[in-house]
XYZ file of C-alpha atoms in Angstrom:
437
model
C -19.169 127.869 58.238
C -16.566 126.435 56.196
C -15.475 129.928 55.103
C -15.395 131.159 58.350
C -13.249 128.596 59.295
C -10.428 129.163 56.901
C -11.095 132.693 56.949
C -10.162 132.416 60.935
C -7.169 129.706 60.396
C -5.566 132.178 57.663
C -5.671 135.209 59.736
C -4.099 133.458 62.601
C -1.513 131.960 60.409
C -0.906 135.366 59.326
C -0.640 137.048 62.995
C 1.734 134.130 63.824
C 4.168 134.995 61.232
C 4.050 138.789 61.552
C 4.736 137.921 65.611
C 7.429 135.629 64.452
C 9.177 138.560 62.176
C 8.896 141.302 65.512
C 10.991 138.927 67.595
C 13.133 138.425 65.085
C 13.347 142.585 64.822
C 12.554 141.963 61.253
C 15.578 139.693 60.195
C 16.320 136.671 60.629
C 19.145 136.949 62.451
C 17.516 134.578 64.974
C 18.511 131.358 62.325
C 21.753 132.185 62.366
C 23.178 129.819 64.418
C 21.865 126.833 62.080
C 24.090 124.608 60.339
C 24.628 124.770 56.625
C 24.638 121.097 55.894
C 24.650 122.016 52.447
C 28.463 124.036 52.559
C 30.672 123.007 49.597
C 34.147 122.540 51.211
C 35.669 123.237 47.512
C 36.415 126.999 47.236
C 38.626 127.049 43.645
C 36.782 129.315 41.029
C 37.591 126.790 37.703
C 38.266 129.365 34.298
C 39.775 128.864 31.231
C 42.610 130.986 32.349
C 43.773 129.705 35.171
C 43.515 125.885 34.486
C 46.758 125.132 33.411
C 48.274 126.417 36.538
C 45.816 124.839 38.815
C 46.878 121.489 36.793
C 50.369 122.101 36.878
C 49.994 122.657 41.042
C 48.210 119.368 41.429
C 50.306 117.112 39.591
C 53.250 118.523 41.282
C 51.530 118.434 44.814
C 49.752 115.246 43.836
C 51.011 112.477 42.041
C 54.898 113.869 41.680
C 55.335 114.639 45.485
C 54.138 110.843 45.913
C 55.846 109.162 43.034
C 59.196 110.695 43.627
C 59.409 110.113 47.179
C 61.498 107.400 49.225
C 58.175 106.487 51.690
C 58.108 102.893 51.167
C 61.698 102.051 49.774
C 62.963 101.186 53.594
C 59.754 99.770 55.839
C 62.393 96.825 57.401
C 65.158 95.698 57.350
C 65.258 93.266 54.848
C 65.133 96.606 52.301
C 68.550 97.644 53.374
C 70.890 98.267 50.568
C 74.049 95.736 50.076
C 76.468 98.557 50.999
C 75.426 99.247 54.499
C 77.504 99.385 57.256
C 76.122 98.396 60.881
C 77.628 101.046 63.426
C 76.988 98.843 66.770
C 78.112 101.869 69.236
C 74.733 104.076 67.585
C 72.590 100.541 66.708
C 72.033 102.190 63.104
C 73.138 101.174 59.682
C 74.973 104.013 57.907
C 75.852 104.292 53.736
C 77.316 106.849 52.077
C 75.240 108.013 49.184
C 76.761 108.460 45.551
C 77.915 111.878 45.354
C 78.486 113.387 48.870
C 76.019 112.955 52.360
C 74.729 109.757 54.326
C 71.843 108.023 55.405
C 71.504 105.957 58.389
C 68.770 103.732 58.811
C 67.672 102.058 62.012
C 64.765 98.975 63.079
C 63.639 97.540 66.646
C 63.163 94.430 64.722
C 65.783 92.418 62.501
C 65.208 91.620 58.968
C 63.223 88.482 58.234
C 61.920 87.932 61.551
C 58.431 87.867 62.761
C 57.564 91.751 62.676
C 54.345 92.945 65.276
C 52.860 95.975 66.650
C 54.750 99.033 68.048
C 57.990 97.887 65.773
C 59.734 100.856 64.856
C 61.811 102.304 62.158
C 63.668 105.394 61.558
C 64.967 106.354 58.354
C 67.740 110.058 58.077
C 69.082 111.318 54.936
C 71.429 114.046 55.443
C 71.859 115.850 51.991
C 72.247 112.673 50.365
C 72.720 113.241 46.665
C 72.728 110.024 44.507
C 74.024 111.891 41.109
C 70.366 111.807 39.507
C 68.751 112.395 42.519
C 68.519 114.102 46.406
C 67.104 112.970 49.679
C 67.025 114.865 52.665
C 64.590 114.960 55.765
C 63.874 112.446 58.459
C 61.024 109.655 58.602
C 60.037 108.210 61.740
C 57.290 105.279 61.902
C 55.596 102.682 64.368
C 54.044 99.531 63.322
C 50.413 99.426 64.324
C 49.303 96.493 62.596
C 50.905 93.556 60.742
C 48.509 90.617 58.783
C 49.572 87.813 56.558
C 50.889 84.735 56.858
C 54.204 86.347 55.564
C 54.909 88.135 58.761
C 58.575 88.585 58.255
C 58.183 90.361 55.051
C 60.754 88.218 53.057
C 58.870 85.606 51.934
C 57.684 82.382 53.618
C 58.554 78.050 52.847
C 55.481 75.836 53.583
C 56.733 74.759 57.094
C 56.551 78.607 58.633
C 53.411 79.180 56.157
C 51.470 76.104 57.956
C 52.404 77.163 60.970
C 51.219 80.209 61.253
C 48.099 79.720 59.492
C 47.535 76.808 62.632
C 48.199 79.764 64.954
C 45.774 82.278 63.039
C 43.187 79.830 62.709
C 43.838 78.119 66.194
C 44.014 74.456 64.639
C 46.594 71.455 66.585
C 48.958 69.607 64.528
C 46.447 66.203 64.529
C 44.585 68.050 62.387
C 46.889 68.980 59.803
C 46.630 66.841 56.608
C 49.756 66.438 54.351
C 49.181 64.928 51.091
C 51.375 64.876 47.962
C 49.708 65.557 44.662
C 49.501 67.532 41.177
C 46.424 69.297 42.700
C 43.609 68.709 45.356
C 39.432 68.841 44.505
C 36.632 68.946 47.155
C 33.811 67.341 46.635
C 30.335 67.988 48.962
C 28.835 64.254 49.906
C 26.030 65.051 52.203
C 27.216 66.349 55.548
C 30.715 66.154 54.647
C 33.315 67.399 52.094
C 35.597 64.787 49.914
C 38.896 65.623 49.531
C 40.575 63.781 46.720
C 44.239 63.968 45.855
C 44.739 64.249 42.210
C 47.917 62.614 40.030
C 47.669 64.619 36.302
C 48.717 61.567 33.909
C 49.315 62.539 30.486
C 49.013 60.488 27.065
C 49.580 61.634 23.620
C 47.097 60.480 20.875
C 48.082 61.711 17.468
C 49.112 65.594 18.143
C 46.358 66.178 20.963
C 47.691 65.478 24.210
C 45.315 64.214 26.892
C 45.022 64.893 30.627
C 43.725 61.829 32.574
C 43.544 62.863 36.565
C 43.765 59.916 38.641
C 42.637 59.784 42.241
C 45.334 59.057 44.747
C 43.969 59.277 47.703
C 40.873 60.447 49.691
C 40.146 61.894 52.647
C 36.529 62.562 54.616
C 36.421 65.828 56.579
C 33.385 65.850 58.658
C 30.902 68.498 58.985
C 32.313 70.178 62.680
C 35.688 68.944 61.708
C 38.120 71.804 61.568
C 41.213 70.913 59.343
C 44.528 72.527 57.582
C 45.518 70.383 54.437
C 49.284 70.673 53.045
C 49.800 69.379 49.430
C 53.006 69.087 48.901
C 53.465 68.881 44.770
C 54.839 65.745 42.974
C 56.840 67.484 40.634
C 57.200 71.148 41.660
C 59.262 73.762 39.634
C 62.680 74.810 40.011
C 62.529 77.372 42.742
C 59.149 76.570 43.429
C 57.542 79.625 46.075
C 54.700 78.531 48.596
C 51.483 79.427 47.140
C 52.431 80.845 43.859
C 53.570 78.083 41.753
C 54.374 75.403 44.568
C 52.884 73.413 47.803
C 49.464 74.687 48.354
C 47.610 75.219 51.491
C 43.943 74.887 52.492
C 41.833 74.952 55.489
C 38.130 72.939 55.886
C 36.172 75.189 58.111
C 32.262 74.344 58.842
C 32.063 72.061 55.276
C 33.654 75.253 53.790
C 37.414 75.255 51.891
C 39.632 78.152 51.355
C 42.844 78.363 50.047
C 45.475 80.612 50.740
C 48.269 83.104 49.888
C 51.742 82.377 51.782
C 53.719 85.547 50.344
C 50.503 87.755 51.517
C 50.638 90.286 54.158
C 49.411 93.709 55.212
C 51.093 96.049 57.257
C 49.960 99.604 57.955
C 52.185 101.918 59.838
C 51.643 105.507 61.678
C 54.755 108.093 60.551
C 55.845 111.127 61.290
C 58.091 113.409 58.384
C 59.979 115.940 58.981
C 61.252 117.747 55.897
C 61.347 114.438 54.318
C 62.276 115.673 50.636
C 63.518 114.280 47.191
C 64.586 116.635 44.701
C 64.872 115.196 40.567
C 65.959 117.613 38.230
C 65.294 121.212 39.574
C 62.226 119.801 41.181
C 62.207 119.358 44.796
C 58.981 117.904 46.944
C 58.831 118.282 50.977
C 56.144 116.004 53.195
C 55.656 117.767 56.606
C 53.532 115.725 59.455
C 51.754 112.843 60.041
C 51.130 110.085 57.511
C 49.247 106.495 57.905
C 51.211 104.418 55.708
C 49.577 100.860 53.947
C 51.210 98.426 52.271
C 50.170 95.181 51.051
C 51.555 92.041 48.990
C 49.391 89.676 47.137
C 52.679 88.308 45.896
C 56.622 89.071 45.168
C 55.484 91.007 42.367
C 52.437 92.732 42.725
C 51.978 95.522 46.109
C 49.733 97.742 47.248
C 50.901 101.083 48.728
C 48.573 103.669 50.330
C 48.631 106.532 52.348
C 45.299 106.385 54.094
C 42.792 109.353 55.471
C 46.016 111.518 56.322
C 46.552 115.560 57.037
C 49.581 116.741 56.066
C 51.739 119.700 54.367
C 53.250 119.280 50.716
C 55.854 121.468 49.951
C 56.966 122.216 45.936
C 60.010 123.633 44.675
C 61.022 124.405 41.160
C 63.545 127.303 40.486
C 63.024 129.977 43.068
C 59.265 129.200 42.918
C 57.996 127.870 46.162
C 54.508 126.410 46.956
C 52.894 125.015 50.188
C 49.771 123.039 50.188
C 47.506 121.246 52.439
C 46.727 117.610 52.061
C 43.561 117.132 54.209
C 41.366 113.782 54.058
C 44.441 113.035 51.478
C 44.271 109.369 50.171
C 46.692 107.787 47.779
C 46.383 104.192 46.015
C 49.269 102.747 44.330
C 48.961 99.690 42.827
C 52.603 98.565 41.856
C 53.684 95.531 39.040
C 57.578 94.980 40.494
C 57.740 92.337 37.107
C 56.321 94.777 34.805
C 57.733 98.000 36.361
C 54.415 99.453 36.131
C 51.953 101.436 38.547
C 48.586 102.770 38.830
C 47.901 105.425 40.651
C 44.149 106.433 42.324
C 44.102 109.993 44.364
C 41.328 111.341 46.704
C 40.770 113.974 49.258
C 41.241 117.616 49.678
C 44.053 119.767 48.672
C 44.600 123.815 49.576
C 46.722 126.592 48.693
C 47.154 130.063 48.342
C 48.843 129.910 44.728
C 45.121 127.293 43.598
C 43.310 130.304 45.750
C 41.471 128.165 48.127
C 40.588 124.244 48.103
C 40.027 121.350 45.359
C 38.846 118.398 45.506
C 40.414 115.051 44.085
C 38.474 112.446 43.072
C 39.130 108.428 42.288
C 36.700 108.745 38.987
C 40.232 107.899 36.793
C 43.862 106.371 37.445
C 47.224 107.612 36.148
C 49.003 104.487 34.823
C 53.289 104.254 34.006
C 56.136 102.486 34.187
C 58.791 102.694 36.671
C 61.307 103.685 34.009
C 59.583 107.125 32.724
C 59.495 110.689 34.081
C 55.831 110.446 34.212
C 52.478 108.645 33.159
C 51.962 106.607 29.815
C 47.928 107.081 30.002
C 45.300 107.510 32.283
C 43.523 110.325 33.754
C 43.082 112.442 37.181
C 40.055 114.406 37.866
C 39.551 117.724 40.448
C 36.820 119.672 41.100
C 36.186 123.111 42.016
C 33.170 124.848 43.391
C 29.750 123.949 42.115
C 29.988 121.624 39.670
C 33.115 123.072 38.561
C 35.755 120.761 37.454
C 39.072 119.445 35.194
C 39.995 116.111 33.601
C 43.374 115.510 32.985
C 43.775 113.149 30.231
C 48.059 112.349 29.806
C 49.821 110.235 27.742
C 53.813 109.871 28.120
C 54.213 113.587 25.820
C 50.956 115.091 26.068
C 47.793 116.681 28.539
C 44.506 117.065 27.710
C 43.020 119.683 29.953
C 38.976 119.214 29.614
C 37.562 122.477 31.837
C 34.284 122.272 32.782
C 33.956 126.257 34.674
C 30.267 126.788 34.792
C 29.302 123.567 35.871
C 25.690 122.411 34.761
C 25.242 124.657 31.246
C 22.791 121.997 30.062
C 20.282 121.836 32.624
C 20.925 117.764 33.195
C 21.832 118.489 36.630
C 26.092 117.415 36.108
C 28.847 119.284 34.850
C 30.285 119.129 31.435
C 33.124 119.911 30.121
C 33.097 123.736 28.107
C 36.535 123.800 26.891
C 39.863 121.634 26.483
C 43.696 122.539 25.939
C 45.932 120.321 24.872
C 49.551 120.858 25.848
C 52.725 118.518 27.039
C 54.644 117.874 30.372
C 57.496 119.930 29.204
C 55.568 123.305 28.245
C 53.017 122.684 31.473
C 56.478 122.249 33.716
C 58.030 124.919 32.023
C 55.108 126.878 32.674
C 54.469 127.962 28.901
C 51.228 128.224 29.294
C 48.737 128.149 26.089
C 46.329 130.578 27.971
């Protein structure tokens, strides 16, 4: 009976399928309308042969179109140049740039004020050449979110600073603690937190020099007590800034304390360029469309600049060569040291052409790292990948690239790419387009 059974179940299995490949008039032309989950958006075929141009178009596209670009130089007022001139009858501020051409800059919102939402700026160079280098194109841009407690973008003292934290946090003025001390410690007693103010006494003994904190004062913050403490130092520093190295601020939130950053904000704008350009030498980068711009201080020295999840049309000129490419799901980090003059760089996203012969991926697996002061990165590394598994590594130093191909992807059988072949060449022969291969 058993083999009956199957015997049965297999011939109907196989009637079913045979009825199955009639209706389908023996293709399967019926499945066509199914979604390939499993499409690789990156169409770039990787070879030897071709990777130094492919390199050469995305550091162009990439990091140079970014790096050499006047996006975040003007993003209030407060970054105006000394040698504007207000021109009341158009409400703009006009300059005349080094060499010949203008720019005129204008803002809904004056500098050092409290900046908001739906603030807007508009920034038009009109063939302004600057001796070592050109601007030209319009940026337009509207404020759709401000954070911080440095809200006017110039820095903040500790009056504005408290205040606006007691706004943010929604605490009264009785419950705003000022104390004067070297420092402040908490201290969790049972259902409440200790807050002792600390006096830093120093003695010398022989060559050692010893710390001794003495407690000034102390002050009981119960558990459902919500309070903002101001310590305003004993000694501070010439020139002391809010937060950095002077008065300190802390809030006392359900037993919990947090301290907090007075220079800080976040702003993140929507803008719209139109041939917004910058042209250095005989190269000359074009941003066409919309951009979400980020940018965000910890401090006076250290910002964050991003554009985030943007679409948008890069264009690059050198000689009478001219390339367009697509920035789609385009990301860029910069992390900038204003002290140092240093930056790191972090790129993701998509970017298409007809000179790479289709689309590439970027990826944030390495960061290009340089200083302010050089034509291009001192070390560091940006990856793209192609189809497959197929990929490049860009290894740079200040003088040379490493180009590590990888244009078979998985030649191993581990499953990953790995890299086949490597050419190492320099920013002047890649730029110059003397190619090795």
């Amino acid at each position: 009976m058993r083999k009956a059974g199957a015997s049965l179940s297999g011939k109907l299995i196989l009637l079913f399928i045979c009825a199955l490949v009639s209706a389908c008039n023996g293709s399967y032309t019926a499945f066509e309308d199914d979604k390939d989950f499993d499409r690789d958006p990156k169409t770039v075929d990787i070879e030897t042969d071709n990777s130094e141009s492919l390199s050469l178009s995305i550091l162009q596209s990439a990091y140079l179109a970014h790096y050499q670009s006047a996006l975040y130089d003007f993003l209030d007022a407060s970054d105006l140049p000394e040698d504007v001139t207000f021109v009341p009858e158009r409400n703009v501020y006009e300059r005349s740039c080094a060499v010949e051409g203008t720019v005129n800059y204008s803002f809904t919102r004056a500098a050092g004020v409290t900046h908001k939402s739906d603030d807007r700026i508009t920034v038009i160079y009109d063939n302004c050449d600057e001796g070592d280098i050109k601007y030209d194109g319009k940026l337009t841009a509207r404020y759709t979110k401000v954070k911080g407690l440095n809200n006017s973008f110039v820095g903040t003292d500790t009056p504005t600073c408290t205040e606006n934290l007691q706004q943010q946090l929604d605490i009264s003025d009785r419950n705003v603690i000022h104390v004067s001390g070297d420092d402040i410690k908490f201290r969790r007693v049972a259902d409440t937190l200790e807050v002792d103010v600390l006096d830093y006494q120093f003695t010398q003994e022989g060559e050692q020099t010893i710390r001794t904190d003495v407690v000034l004062e102390t002050h009981v913050v119960g558990k459902k007590e919500r309070v903002i403490i101001v310590n305003t130092l004993l000694s501070p520093p010439v020139n002391a800034v809010t937060s950095i190295n002077g008065d300190q601020l802390y809030s006392v939130i359900d037993n919990t304390d947090k301290k907090y950053a007075c220079q800080s904000f976040e702003r993140t704008l929507k803008a719209s360029l139109n041939n917004f350009s910058t042209q250095k030498n005989d190269l000359k980068t074009t941003l066409n469309g919309s951009v979400t711009l980020y940018e965000a201080q910890e401090n006076a020295n250290r910002v964050n600049q991003e554009i985030i999840n943007s679409d948008f049309k890069t264009i690059v000129q050198q000689g009478n060569i001219t390339e367009t490419y697509s920035m789609t799901d385009y990301r860029v980090q910069k992390t900038l040291d204003r002290a140092k003059r240093s930056y790191a760089y972090l790129f993701e996203g998509f970017v298409s052409s007809s000179v790479l012969g289709g689309k590439v991926q970027l990826t944030k697996s390495g960061k290009l790292l340089g200083n302010l002061d050089e034509s291009y990165p001192f070390s560091g590394s940006l990856e793209f990948l192609g189809r497959g598994l197929e990929r490049i590594n860009l290894l740079v130093t200040n003088q040379t690239i490493r180009i590590q191909i990888d244009f078979n992807g998985d030649s191993t059988g581990t499953g990953f790419g790995d890299i086949d072949v490597f050419i190492d060449t320099n920013w002047t022969d890649l730029f110059e387009r003397n190619f090795q291969f």
